[in-house]
XYZ file of C-alpha atoms in Angstrom:
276
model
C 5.018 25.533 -1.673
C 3.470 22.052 -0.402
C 5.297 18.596 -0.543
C 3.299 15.706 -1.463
C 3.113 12.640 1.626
C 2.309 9.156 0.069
C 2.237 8.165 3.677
C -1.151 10.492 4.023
C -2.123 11.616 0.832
C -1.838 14.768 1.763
C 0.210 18.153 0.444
C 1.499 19.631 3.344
C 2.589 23.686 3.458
C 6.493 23.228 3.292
C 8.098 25.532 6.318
C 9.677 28.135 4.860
C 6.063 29.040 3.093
C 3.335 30.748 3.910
C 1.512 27.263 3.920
C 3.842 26.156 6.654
C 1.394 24.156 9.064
C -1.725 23.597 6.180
C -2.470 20.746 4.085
C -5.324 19.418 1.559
C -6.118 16.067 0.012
C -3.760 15.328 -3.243
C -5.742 12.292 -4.872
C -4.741 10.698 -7.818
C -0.891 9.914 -6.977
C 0.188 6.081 -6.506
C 4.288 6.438 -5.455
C 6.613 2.738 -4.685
C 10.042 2.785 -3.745
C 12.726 0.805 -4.614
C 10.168 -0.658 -7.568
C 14.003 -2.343 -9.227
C 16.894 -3.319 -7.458
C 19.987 -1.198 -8.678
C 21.432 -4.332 -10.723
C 17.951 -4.394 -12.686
C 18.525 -0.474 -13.121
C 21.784 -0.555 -14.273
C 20.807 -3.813 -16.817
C 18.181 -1.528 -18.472
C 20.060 1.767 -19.078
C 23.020 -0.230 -20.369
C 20.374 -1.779 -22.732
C 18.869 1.089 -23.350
C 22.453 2.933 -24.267
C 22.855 0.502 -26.839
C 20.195 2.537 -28.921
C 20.764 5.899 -30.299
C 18.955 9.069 -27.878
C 17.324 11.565 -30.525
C 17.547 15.428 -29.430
C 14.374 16.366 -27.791
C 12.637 19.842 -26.534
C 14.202 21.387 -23.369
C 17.668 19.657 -23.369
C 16.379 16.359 -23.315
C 16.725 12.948 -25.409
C 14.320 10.095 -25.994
C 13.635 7.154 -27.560
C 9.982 6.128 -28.268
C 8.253 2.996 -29.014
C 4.917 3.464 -30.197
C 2.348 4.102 -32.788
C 2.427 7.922 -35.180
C 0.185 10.038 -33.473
C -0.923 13.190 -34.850
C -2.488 14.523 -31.972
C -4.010 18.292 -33.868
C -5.970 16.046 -36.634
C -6.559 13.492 -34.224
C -5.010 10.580 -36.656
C -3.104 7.401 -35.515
C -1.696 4.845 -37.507
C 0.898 2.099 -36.400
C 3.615 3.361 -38.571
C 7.194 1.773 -37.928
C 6.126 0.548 -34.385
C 7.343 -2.906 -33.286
C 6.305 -2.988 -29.868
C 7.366 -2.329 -26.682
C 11.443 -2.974 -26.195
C 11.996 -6.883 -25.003
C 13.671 -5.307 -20.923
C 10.501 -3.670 -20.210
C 8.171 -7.265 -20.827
C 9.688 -7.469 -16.915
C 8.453 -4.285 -15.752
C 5.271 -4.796 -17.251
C 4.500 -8.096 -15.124
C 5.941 -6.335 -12.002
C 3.365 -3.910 -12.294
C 0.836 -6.332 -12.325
C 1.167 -6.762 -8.320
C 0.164 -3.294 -7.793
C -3.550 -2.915 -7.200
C -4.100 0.338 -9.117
C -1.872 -1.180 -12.369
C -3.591 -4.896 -12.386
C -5.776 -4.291 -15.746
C -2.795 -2.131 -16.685
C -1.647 -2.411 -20.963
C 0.699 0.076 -22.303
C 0.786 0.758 -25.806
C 3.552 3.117 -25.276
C 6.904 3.586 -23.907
C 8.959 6.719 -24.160
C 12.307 7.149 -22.532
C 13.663 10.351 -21.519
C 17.036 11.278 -21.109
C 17.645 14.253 -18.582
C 21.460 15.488 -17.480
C 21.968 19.313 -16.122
C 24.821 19.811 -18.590
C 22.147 20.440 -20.829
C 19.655 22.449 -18.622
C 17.513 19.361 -19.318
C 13.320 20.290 -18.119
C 10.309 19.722 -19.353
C 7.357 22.500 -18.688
C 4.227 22.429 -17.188
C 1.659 20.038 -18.977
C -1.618 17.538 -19.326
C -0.706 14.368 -21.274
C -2.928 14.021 -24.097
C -6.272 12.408 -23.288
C -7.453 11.519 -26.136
C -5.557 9.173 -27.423
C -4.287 8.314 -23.821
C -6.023 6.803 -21.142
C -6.449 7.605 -17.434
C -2.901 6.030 -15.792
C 0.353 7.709 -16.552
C 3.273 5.253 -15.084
C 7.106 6.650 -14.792
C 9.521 4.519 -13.246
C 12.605 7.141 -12.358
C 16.221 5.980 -12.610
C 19.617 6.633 -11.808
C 18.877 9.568 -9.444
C 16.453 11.424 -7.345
C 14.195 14.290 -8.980
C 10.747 16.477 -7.885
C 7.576 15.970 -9.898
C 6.125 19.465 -9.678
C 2.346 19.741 -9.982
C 0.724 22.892 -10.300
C -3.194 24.020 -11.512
C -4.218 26.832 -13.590
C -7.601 26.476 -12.707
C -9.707 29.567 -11.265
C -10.945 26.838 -8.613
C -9.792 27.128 -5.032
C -8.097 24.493 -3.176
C -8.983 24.296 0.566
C -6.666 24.089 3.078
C -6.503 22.848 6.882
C -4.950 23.268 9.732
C -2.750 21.070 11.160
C -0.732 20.359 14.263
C 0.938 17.579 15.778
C 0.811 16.161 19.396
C 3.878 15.034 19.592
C 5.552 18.259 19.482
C 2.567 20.530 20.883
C 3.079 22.827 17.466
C -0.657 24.342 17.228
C -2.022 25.941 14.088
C -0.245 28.808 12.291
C -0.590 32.962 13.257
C -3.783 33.748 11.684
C -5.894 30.288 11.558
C -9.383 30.688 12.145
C -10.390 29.376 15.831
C -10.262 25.027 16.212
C -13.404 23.052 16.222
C -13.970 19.523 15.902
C -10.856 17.624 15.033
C -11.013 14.023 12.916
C -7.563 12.008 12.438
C -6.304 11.312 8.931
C -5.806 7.213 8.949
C -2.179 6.207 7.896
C -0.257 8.741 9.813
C -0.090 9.061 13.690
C -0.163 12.429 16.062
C -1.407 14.590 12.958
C -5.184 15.604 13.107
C -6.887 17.704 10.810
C -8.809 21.137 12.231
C -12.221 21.945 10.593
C -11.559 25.343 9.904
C -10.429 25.424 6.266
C -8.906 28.505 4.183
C -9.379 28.450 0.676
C -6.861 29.967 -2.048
C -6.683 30.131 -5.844
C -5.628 26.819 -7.310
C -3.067 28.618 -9.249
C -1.024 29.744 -6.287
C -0.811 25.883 -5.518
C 2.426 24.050 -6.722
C 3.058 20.588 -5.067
C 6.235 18.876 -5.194
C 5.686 15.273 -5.546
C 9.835 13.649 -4.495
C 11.113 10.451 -6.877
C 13.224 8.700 -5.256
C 16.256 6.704 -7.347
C 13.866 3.782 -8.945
C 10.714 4.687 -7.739
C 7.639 4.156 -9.378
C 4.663 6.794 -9.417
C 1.485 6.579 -11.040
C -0.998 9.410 -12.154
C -4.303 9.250 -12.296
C -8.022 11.253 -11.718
C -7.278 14.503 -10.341
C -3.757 14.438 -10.176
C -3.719 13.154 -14.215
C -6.919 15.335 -15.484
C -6.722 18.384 -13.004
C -2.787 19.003 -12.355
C -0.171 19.780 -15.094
C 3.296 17.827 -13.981
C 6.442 19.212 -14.806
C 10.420 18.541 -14.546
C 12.329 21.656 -13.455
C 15.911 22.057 -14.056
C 16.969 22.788 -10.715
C 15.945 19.361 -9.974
C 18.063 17.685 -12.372
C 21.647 17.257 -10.741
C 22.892 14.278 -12.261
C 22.125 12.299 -15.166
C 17.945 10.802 -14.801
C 16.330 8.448 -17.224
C 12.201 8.627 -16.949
C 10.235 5.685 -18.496
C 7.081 6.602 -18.954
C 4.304 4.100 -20.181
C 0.763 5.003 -21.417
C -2.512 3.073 -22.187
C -5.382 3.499 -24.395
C -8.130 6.159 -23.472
C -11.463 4.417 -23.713
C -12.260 5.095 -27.563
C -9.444 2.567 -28.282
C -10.957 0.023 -26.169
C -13.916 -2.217 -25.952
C -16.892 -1.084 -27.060
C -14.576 2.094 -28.260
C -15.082 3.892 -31.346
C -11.532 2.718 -32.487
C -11.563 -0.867 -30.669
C -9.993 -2.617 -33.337
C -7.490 0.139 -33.907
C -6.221 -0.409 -30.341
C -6.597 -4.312 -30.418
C -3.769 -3.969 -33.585
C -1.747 -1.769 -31.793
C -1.724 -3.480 -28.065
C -0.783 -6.754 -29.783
C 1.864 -5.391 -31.400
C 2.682 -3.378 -28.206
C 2.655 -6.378 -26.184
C 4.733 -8.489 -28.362
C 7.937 -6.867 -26.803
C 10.418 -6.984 -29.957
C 10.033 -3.410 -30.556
C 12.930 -0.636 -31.220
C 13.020 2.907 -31.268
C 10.769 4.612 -33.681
């Protein structure tokens, strides 16, 4: 019922809701277009295709490059793992130029194969923190597809008001009375009303769009606070996710497991890797 803005940061009520004209804060969400050029795209799925898919849960197939996790007993060992496939040592450097991604090492890639001939989804979940650190990075190709963010927490989100100047559209039926107004930087016309409403967080689902080789990042609220999900109806052609994780902080310096994650980043980061 709200649709995530990069350009604000904000998750605006969709129109058809009853959020239509409302919006709060959505931190944690770092979204770049057009992060490849289509020829790069279609380079790395051919590659890619040269590996077998395994069946995975919900009508998906992946291929993963990383260590054996068993994440009940809380046990890790390198295994089989190789490293990270040779294509993505490129993506990995391009990632570099984005601020939040500069001290950036992933020690794991998974690639997921969605089409809707196979009602391909994935449900609502947290990424494992303990073995995984604070930045989840997808980079989304060969079509569009919604991110859909939703809380199960009994905390309340607040909302505000909005209206624009430009087209004199005040707040919604209902809104309690305007006081002082203070303009959200990035976006012109739009100013914010002091007179919040607060709902359940669990009536709260944001749809964060991907655009065809866009790259969005996860982190703070958005990674620790918000499951993300994949929902069919937003699968219309064939999608392939790359996802990348890093270390949580017990695998790095000063970590319990430091030299654990030491092992497994330099094999990560030696980019020969295959499938596991």
């Amino acid at each position: 019922n709200f649709t995530y803005c990069p350009a604000t940061g904000l998750a605006k009520g969709n129109e058809h809701s009853e959020f239509a004209g409302w919006a709060f804060p959505f931190p944690g969400v770092f979204l770049m277009e057009e992060f490849i050029s289509e020829d790069e795209e279609s380079a790395i799925v051919e590659l890619m295709d040269q590996d077998d898919w395994k069946p995975s849960q919900s009508g998906r197939k992946k291929q993963d490059y990383g260590p054996k996790v068993n994440f009940k007993k809380q046990r890790l060992k390198a295994g089989s793992f190789t490293g990270l496939p040779h294509f993505s040592k490129k993506i990995v450097a391009q990632m570099k130029a984005c601020s939040i991604l500069g001290s950036f090492l992933p020690v794991e890639q998974c690639n997921l194969d969605y089409t809707p001939e196979r009602g391909s989804a994935i449900d609502p979940h947290f990424d494992d923190w303990w073995l995984w650190g604070e930045r989840l990075v997808s980079l989304n190709l060969l079509s569009k597809t919604v991110l859909s963010m939703s809380c199960d927490s009994e905390d309340t989100v607040q909302l505000f008001p909005t209206f624009s100047k430009e087209n004199g559209e005040s707040s919604p039926p209902g809104s309690l009375p305007q006081t002082s107004a203070c303009r959200n930087p990035g976006e012109e016309g739009i100013d914010c009303i002091s007179s919040p409403r607060c709902v359940a967080g669990k009536d709260v689902t944001v749809a964060i769009p991907l655009a065809r080789r866009s790259l969005v990042v996860l982190y703070g609220d958005a990674r620790y606070k918000w499951k993300h999900a994949i929902h069919r109806k937003h699968i219309q052609r064939r999608r392939v996710c790359v996802t990348f994780r890093e270390l949580s902080a017990e695998f790095g310096t000063g970590g319990r497991h430091e030299e654990l994650g030491k092992e497994l980043l330099q094999i990560a980061l030696s980019f020969q890797g295959r499938p596991v």
